Coordinates of C-alpha atoms and ligand atoms in Angstrom, one line a residue:
X1 CA -21.9 -11.3 -33.4
X2 CA -21.0 -13.0 -30.2
X3 CA -17.2 -14.5 -30.5
X4 CA -17.0 -17.8 -28.4
X5 CA -13.4 -17.6 -27.3
X6 CA -11.0 -20.6 -26.2
X7 CA -8.6 -19.3 -23.6
X8 CA -6.3 -21.8 -22.5
X9 CA -4.2 -21.2 -19.3
X10 CA -7.0 -19.1 -18.0
X11 CA -6.3 -20.1 -14.5
X12 CA -2.6 -18.8 -14.5
X13 CA -1.2 -15.1 -13.9
X14 CA -1.9 -13.5 -17.2
X15 CA -4.6 -16.1 -18.6
X16 CA -6.8 -14.9 -15.7
X17 CA -6.2 -11.4 -15.9
X18 CA -7.1 -11.7 -19.6
X19 CA -10.0 -13.2 -18.9
X20 CA -11.2 -10.8 -15.7
X21 CA -10.4 -8.2 -17.9
X22 CA -12.7 -9.2 -20.9
X23 CA -15.7 -10.2 -18.8
X24 CA -15.2 -7.0 -16.8
X25 CA -17.2 -3.4 -17.1
X26 CA -14.2 -2.3 -19.6
X27 CA -14.5 -5.5 -21.6
X28 CA -15.7 -5.5 -25.3
X29 CA -19.1 -7.3 -24.4
X30 CA -18.9 -9.4 -27.2
X31 CA -17.4 -12.6 -26.0
X32 CA -18.2 -15.9 -24.3
X33 CA -15.0 -17.1 -22.8
X34 CA -14.2 -20.8 -21.8
X35 CA -11.3 -21.3 -19.8
X36 CA -9.2 -24.6 -20.7
X37 CA -6.9 -25.3 -17.6
X38 CA -5.3 -28.3 -16.0
X39 CA -5.0 -26.5 -13.0
X40 CA -1.2 -27.5 -12.3
X41 CA 0.8 -26.2 -9.2
X42 CA 0.8 -22.8 -11.3
X43 CA -3.1 -22.7 -12.0
X44 CA -5.7 -21.5 -9.5
X45 CA -9.3 -21.4 -9.5
X46 CA -9.4 -18.3 -7.1
X47 CA -8.0 -16.4 -9.9
X48 CA -11.3 -16.9 -11.5
X49 CA -13.5 -16.3 -8.6
X50 CA -14.6 -12.8 -9.6
X51 CA -16.0 -14.2 -13.1
X52 CA -17.1 -17.7 -11.9
X53 CA -20.7 -17.2 -12.2
X54 CA -20.5 -14.7 -15.0
X55 CA -23.1 -15.7 -17.5
X56 CA -20.8 -15.6 -20.6
X57 CA -17.9 -17.8 -18.4
X58 CA -17.3 -21.3 -18.4
X59 CA -14.3 -23.7 -17.1
X60 CA -12.9 -27.0 -18.3
X61 CA -10.4 -28.7 -16.3
X62 CA -8.2 -30.3 -18.7
X63 CA -4.8 -30.9 -20.5
X64 CA -3.9 -29.3 -23.6
X65 CA -2.5 -32.4 -24.8
X66 CA -5.5 -34.3 -24.5
X67 CA -6.3 -34.7 -28.1
X68 CA -10.1 -35.4 -27.6
X69 CA -10.6 -32.9 -25.2
X70 CA -8.9 -30.3 -27.5
X71 CA -10.7 -31.2 -30.3
X72 CA -14.3 -31.1 -28.8
X73 CA -13.7 -27.8 -27.4
X74 CA -12.3 -26.5 -30.8
X75 CA -15.5 -27.5 -32.5
X76 CA -17.3 -25.0 -30.2
X77 CA -15.2 -21.9 -30.9
X78 CA -14.4 -19.1 -33.0
X79 CA -11.2 -18.0 -31.5
X80 CA -8.6 -19.3 -29.1
X81 CA -6.0 -17.2 -27.3
X82 CA -3.3 -19.7 -26.0
X83 CA -1.5 -18.9 -22.5
X84 CA -1.3 -22.7 -21.3
X85 CA 2.6 -23.4 -20.3
X86 CA 5.1 -24.5 -18.2
X87 CA 6.5 -20.8 -17.6
X88 CA 9.4 -21.1 -15.0
X89 CA 12.8 -21.0 -16.2
X90 CA 14.1 -22.5 -13.0
X91 CA 12.0 -25.5 -13.3
X92 CA 13.2 -25.9 -17.0
X93 CA 16.8 -26.3 -15.3
X94 CA 15.7 -28.8 -12.8
X95 CA 14.2 -30.9 -15.8
X96 CA 12.7 -29.9 -19.2
X97 CA 10.9 -33.0 -20.3
X98 CA 7.6 -31.0 -18.6
X99 CA 8.4 -28.1 -21.0
X100 CA 8.6 -29.9 -23.8
X101 CA 5.4 -31.8 -23.5
X102 CA 3.2 -28.8 -22.2
X103 CA 4.7 -26.1 -24.6
X104 CA 5.7 -27.7 -27.6
X105 CA 3.4 -31.2 -28.0
X106 CA 0.5 -29.1 -26.2
X107 CA 0.7 -26.2 -28.8
X108 CA 0.6 -28.7 -31.5
X109 CA -2.5 -30.7 -30.2
X110 CA -4.3 -27.2 -30.0
X111 CA -3.2 -25.8 -33.3
X112 CA -4.0 -29.1 -35.2
X113 CA -7.1 -29.2 -33.8
X114 CA -8.2 -25.5 -34.5
X115 CA -6.9 -26.0 -38.4
X116 CA -9.1 -29.2 -38.8
X117 CA -12.0 -27.6 -36.8
X118 CA -11.5 -24.5 -39.1
X119 CA -11.3 -21.9 -36.0
X120 CA -11.3 -18.8 -37.5
X121 CA -8.4 -17.1 -35.3
X122 CA -5.6 -18.4 -32.8
X123 CA -3.0 -15.9 -30.8
X124 CA -0.2 -17.8 -29.6
X125 CA 1.4 -16.0 -26.3
X126 CA 4.9 -16.1 -26.3
X127 CA 7.7 -14.5 -24.7
X128 CA 11.0 -12.1 -25.5
X129 CA 13.2 -15.2 -24.4
X130 CA 13.1 -16.8 -27.7
X131 CA 15.5 -14.4 -28.9
X132 CA 18.2 -15.3 -26.4
X133 CA 20.2 -12.7 -24.6
X134 CA 21.4 -9.1 -26.2
X135 CA 24.1 -6.8 -24.9
X136 CA 23.3 -3.7 -26.7
X137 CA 19.8 -2.6 -28.6
X138 CA 16.5 -4.1 -28.7
X139 CA 15.2 -7.1 -31.3
X140 CA 13.1 -6.6 -33.6
X141 CA 10.5 -9.5 -34.6
X142 CA 12.7 -10.4 -37.8
X143 CA 15.5 -11.4 -35.3
X144 CA 16.6 -14.8 -35.2
X145 CA 15.4 -17.1 -32.4
X146 CA 18.9 -18.3 -30.2
X147 CA 17.0 -19.4 -27.0
X148 CA 19.1 -20.6 -24.2
X149 CA 17.0 -22.5 -21.6
X150 CA 15.0 -25.5 -21.8
X151 CA 12.0 -23.2 -21.3
X152 CA 12.7 -20.5 -23.9
X153 CA 13.7 -23.3 -26.2
X154 CA 10.3 -25.0 -26.0
X155 CA 8.7 -21.8 -26.2
X156 CA 10.6 -20.9 -29.4
X157 CA 9.6 -24.4 -30.6
X158 CA 5.8 -23.7 -30.0
X159 CA 6.0 -20.6 -31.7
X160 CA 7.4 -22.1 -35.2
X161 CA 4.9 -25.0 -34.8
X162 CA 2.2 -22.3 -34.4
X163 CA 3.7 -20.4 -37.4
X164 CA 3.7 -23.2 -39.6
X165 CA 0.2 -23.8 -39.5
X166 CA -0.3 -20.5 -40.7
X167 CA 2.1 -21.0 -43.6
X168 CA 1.3 -24.3 -44.5
X169 CA -2.3 -24.7 -43.7
X170 CA -3.6 -21.0 -44.0
X171 CA -4.6 -21.0 -40.1
X172 CA -4.7 -17.3 -38.8
X173 CA -2.1 -17.7 -36.3
X174 CA -0.9 -14.4 -34.4
X175 CA 2.0 -14.4 -32.1
X176 CA 2.7 -12.3 -29.4
X177 CA 6.4 -12.2 -27.7
X178 CA 6.4 -9.9 -24.7
X179 CA 8.8 -8.9 -21.8
X180 CA 8.7 -10.0 -18.1
X181 CA 5.1 -9.5 -16.7
X182 CA 4.5 -8.1 -13.2
X183 CA 1.4 -7.2 -11.2
X184 CA -1.2 -8.7 -9.1
X185 CA -2.2 -12.8 -8.7
X186 CA 1.2 -13.6 -10.0
X187 CA 2.5 -17.0 -8.4
X188 CA 5.3 -16.3 -5.8
X189 CA 8.3 -18.0 -7.4
X190 CA 8.5 -15.4 -9.6
X191 CA 10.8 -12.7 -8.8
X192 CA 8.8 -10.0 -7.8
X193 CA 6.2 -11.6 -5.7
X194 CA 8.8 -14.1 -4.3
X195 CA 10.9 -11.3 -3.2
X196 CA 7.5 -9.7 -1.8
X197 CA 6.5 -12.4 -0.1
X198 CA 9.6 -13.3 1.5
X199 CA 9.9 -9.7 2.8
X200 CA 6.6 -9.8 4.1
X201 CA 7.5 -12.9 5.9
X202 CA 10.9 -11.3 7.3
X203 CA 12.9 -13.4 5.3
X204 CA 16.1 -13.1 3.2
X205 CA 15.4 -12.8 -0.7
X206 CA 17.6 -14.9 -3.2
X207 CA 19.6 -12.4 -5.5
X208 CA 20.9 -14.2 -8.5
X209 CA 24.8 -13.5 -9.3
X210 CA 26.1 -9.8 -9.2
X211 CA 22.1 -8.9 -9.6
X212 CA 23.3 -7.1 -12.9
X213 CA 20.5 -9.1 -15.1
X214 CA 18.7 -6.6 -17.1
X215 CA 14.9 -7.1 -18.1
X216 CA 12.3 -4.8 -19.6
X217 CA 9.1 -5.0 -17.2
X218 CA 5.7 -5.1 -18.4
X219 CA 2.5 -4.3 -16.3
X220 CA -0.1 -7.0 -16.9
X221 CA -2.7 -4.8 -17.7
X222 CA -0.3 -3.3 -20.6
X223 CA 0.1 -6.6 -21.9
X224 CA -3.6 -7.6 -22.0
X225 CA -4.1 -3.8 -23.6
X226 CA -1.5 -5.3 -26.2
X227 CA -3.1 -9.1 -26.9
X228 CA -6.6 -7.5 -27.4
X229 CA -5.1 -5.1 -29.8
X230 CA -3.6 -8.4 -32.0
X231 CA -6.3 -10.0 -31.5
X232 CA -8.9 -7.6 -32.7
X233 CA -6.8 -5.9 -35.3
X234 CA -3.5 -7.5 -35.9
X235 CA -2.9 -9.7 -39.1
X236 CA -2.6 -13.4 -40.0
X237 CA 0.8 -14.9 -39.9
X238 CA 2.1 -12.1 -38.2
X239 CA 4.6 -11.8 -34.9
X240 CA 4.4 -8.9 -32.4
X241 CA 6.5 -7.9 -29.9
X242 CA 4.9 -6.4 -26.6
X243 CA 6.8 -4.2 -24.2
X244 CA 7.0 -1.9 -21.2
X245 CA 9.2 0.5 -22.1
X246 CA 11.1 -0.1 -18.6
X247 CA 14.4 -1.6 -18.4
X248 CA 15.7 -2.6 -15.0
X249 CA 18.4 -4.7 -13.4
X250 CA 17.4 -7.2 -10.5
X251 CA 19.8 -5.0 -8.2
X252 CA 17.2 -2.2 -9.4
X253 CA 13.8 -4.2 -8.6
X254 CA 15.5 -5.3 -5.3
X255 CA 16.6 -1.7 -3.8
X256 CA 12.8 -0.6 -4.8
X257 CA 11.3 -3.6 -3.2
X258 CA 13.3 -3.3 -0.2
X259 CA 12.2 0.5 0.4
X260 CA 8.6 -0.3 -0.1
X261 CA 8.6 -2.9 2.3
X262 CA 11.0 -0.9 4.8
X263 CA 13.9 -3.5 5.0
X264 CA 17.5 -3.2 4.3
X265 CA 19.9 -4.5 1.6
X266 CA 22.4 -5.8 4.5
X267 CA 19.9 -7.9 6.4
X268 CA 17.7 -8.7 3.9
X269 CA 19.7 -9.9 0.7
X270 CA 21.6 -13.1 0.4
X271 CA 23.2 -13.3 -2.8
X272 CA 23.2 -17.0 -4.6
X273 CA 24.8 -18.9 -7.1
X274 CA 23.5 -17.5 -10.3
X275 CA 20.9 -19.6 -12.4
X276 CA 22.7 -21.9 -15.1
X277 CA 23.0 -20.1 -18.3
X278 CA 21.5 -17.1 -17.1
X279 CA 20.7 -14.4 -20.2
X280 CA 22.0 -11.2 -19.1
X281 CA 19.8 -8.7 -20.9
X282 CA 16.4 -9.1 -22.7
X283 CA 14.9 -5.8 -24.8
X284 CA 12.3 -6.1 -26.8
X285 CA 11.9 -3.7 -29.8
X286 CA 7.8 -2.9 -29.6
X287 CA 7.7 -0.4 -32.6
X288 CA 5.7 -2.7 -34.5
X289 CA 2.7 -2.8 -32.4
X290 CA 2.7 0.5 -31.6
X291 CA 2.8 2.0 -35.1
X292 CA 0.5 -0.6 -36.5
X293 CA -1.8 -1.2 -33.7
X294 CA -2.0 2.0 -32.1
X295 CA -0.1 0.2 -28.6
X296 CA 1.5 2.2 -25.6
X297 CA 2.2 1.1 -22.6
X298 CA 0.2 2.9 -19.4
X299 CA 1.4 1.9 -16.1
X300 CA 5.0 3.4 -15.5
X301 CA 6.9 0.9 -13.1
X302 CA 7.0 2.9 -9.9
X303 CA 3.5 3.0 -9.8
X304 CA 2.6 -0.6 -10.7
X305 CA 5.2 -2.2 -8.5
X306 CA 3.7 0.2 -5.4
X307 CA 0.3 -1.0 -6.5
X308 CA 1.4 -4.5 -6.8
X309 CA 3.1 -4.5 -3.0
X310 CA -0.1 -3.1 -1.9
X311 CA -2.2 -6.0 -3.3
X312 CA 0.2 -8.7 -1.7
X313 CA -0.1 -6.7 1.6
X314 CA -3.8 -6.9 1.1
X315 CA -4.2 -10.7 -0.1
X316 CA -1.9 -12.8 2.2
X317 CA -5.0 -15.1 2.3
X318 CA -4.2 -16.0 -1.7
X319 CA -0.4 -16.4 -1.6
X320 CA 0.2 -17.9 2.1
X321 CA -0.9 -21.2 0.8
X322 CA 0.8 -21.0 -2.4
X323 CA 4.2 -20.6 -0.9
X324 CA 4.3 -24.3 0.2
X325 CA 4.5 -25.0 -3.4
X326 CA 7.3 -23.1 -4.3
Ligands
NAD401 P1 1.5 -19.3 -15.3 O1 2.8 -20.2 -14.9 O2 1.1 -18.4 -14.3 O3 0.3 -19.9 -15.8 C1 0.1 -21.2 -16.5 C2 -1.1 -21.8 -16.8 O4 -1.1 -23.0 -17.9 C3 -1.5 -22.2 -15.3 O5 -3.0 -21.8 -15.1 C4 -1.4 -23.6 -15.5 O6 -2.5 -24.4 -14.9 C5 -2.0 -24.0 -16.9 N1 -1.4 -25.3 -17.7 C6 0.1 -25.9 -17.7 N2 0.4 -26.9 -18.1 C7 -1.2 -27.1 -18.7 C8 -1.7 -28.2 -19.8 N3 -1.1 -29.1 -20.0 N4 -3.1 -28.0 -20.1 C9 -3.9 -27.0 -19.5 N5 -3.4 -26.1 -18.8 C10 -2.0 -25.9 -18.4 O7 2.0 -18.5 -16.5 P2 2.0 -17.0 -16.8 O8 2.8 -16.2 -16.0 O9 0.5 -16.8 -16.7 O10 2.4 -17.1 -18.3 C11 1.3 -17.1 -19.6 C12 1.9 -17.3 -20.7 O11 2.9 -16.3 -21.0 C13 2.7 -18.8 -20.8 O12 2.7 -19.1 -22.5 C14 4.2 -17.8 -20.8 O13 5.3 -18.5 -21.4 C15 4.2 -16.4 -21.6 N6 4.9 -15.5 -20.8 C16 4.9 -15.0 -19.4 C17 5.8 -14.1 -19.2 C18 5.7 -13.8 -17.7 O14 6.4 -12.9 -17.6 N7 4.9 -14.3 -16.7 C19 6.4 -13.4 -20.0 C20 6.5 -14.0 -21.3 C21 5.6 -15.0 -21.6

């Protein structure tokens, strides 16, 4: 039987990759996908061009906070995968209101409508940033949430709202908390595409503080693999961390990108004042998804990064118009 899947935020970086994968040659074949996306500055229909005429694809431009639109769509879908969010930490530091509205109120609007429409499954895409910052070791899913930025606080709130609908109403909610994603089609405000596009334009890259902040990096192909395992084989009411197993500092990444693009440190790196409240290190423990669902990241960072650089080199027409929005 075909599953009618509602994908929110499907015109963004990760959501569009998820949709292209589901409807591509490796996809499950038994899903019909509707994307609900408001097309904010981060949403881009060009990301969905490849599937726009697919017989099992449709697109609705709309706001996840709009209860009428959401209610109408929920009634016609079996499952939801919820990506839509304000996703950039720096923007949340400049102003958090839109983050609370979209991430908290929007998620509430969706889970409430899903519950009332009797939707069978709701996968909520969250982030490792909800755990805060960790000096050593890694967070299992049972660790407390200690978010530090307005972005991560709004994501932590939305996780809890979604999980509350499982505990209170029995809605089948599954939450994923992934590490930093990278790959093609990422909006050029995030570290890797920002640095690639700056270097391609002969501009200096802005490196926060001492460059020693550490993140775990997850290729979008591996993230999509993890989401599909959770959607199809995970358990209701459970949280699953998804990691890439590749921890690197911003200095490490900068060095690799300079090498890939033939630039040198002194003439291409500008140290800038550190981000306010900048979390020093993130590290998720993804033992649960590995042992329970058989997840294994397949893309090694060095290879994934080289392919990403290649993609930005070959797709200038995709990113050049977007740099005006950064
Ligand atoms: P993105 O910013 O590229 O895309 C977000 C999408 O949501 C855009 O298409 C935008 O138009 C849409 N959107 C925003 N507000 C909306 C609204 N009110 N109604 C409908 N659509 C709306 O984000 P991304 O990087 O693809 O991230 C997707 C999800 O994954 C987010 O929930 C984010 O918090 C989470 N996440 C991302 C990363 C990462 O490294 N990119 C890491 C961890 C978690």
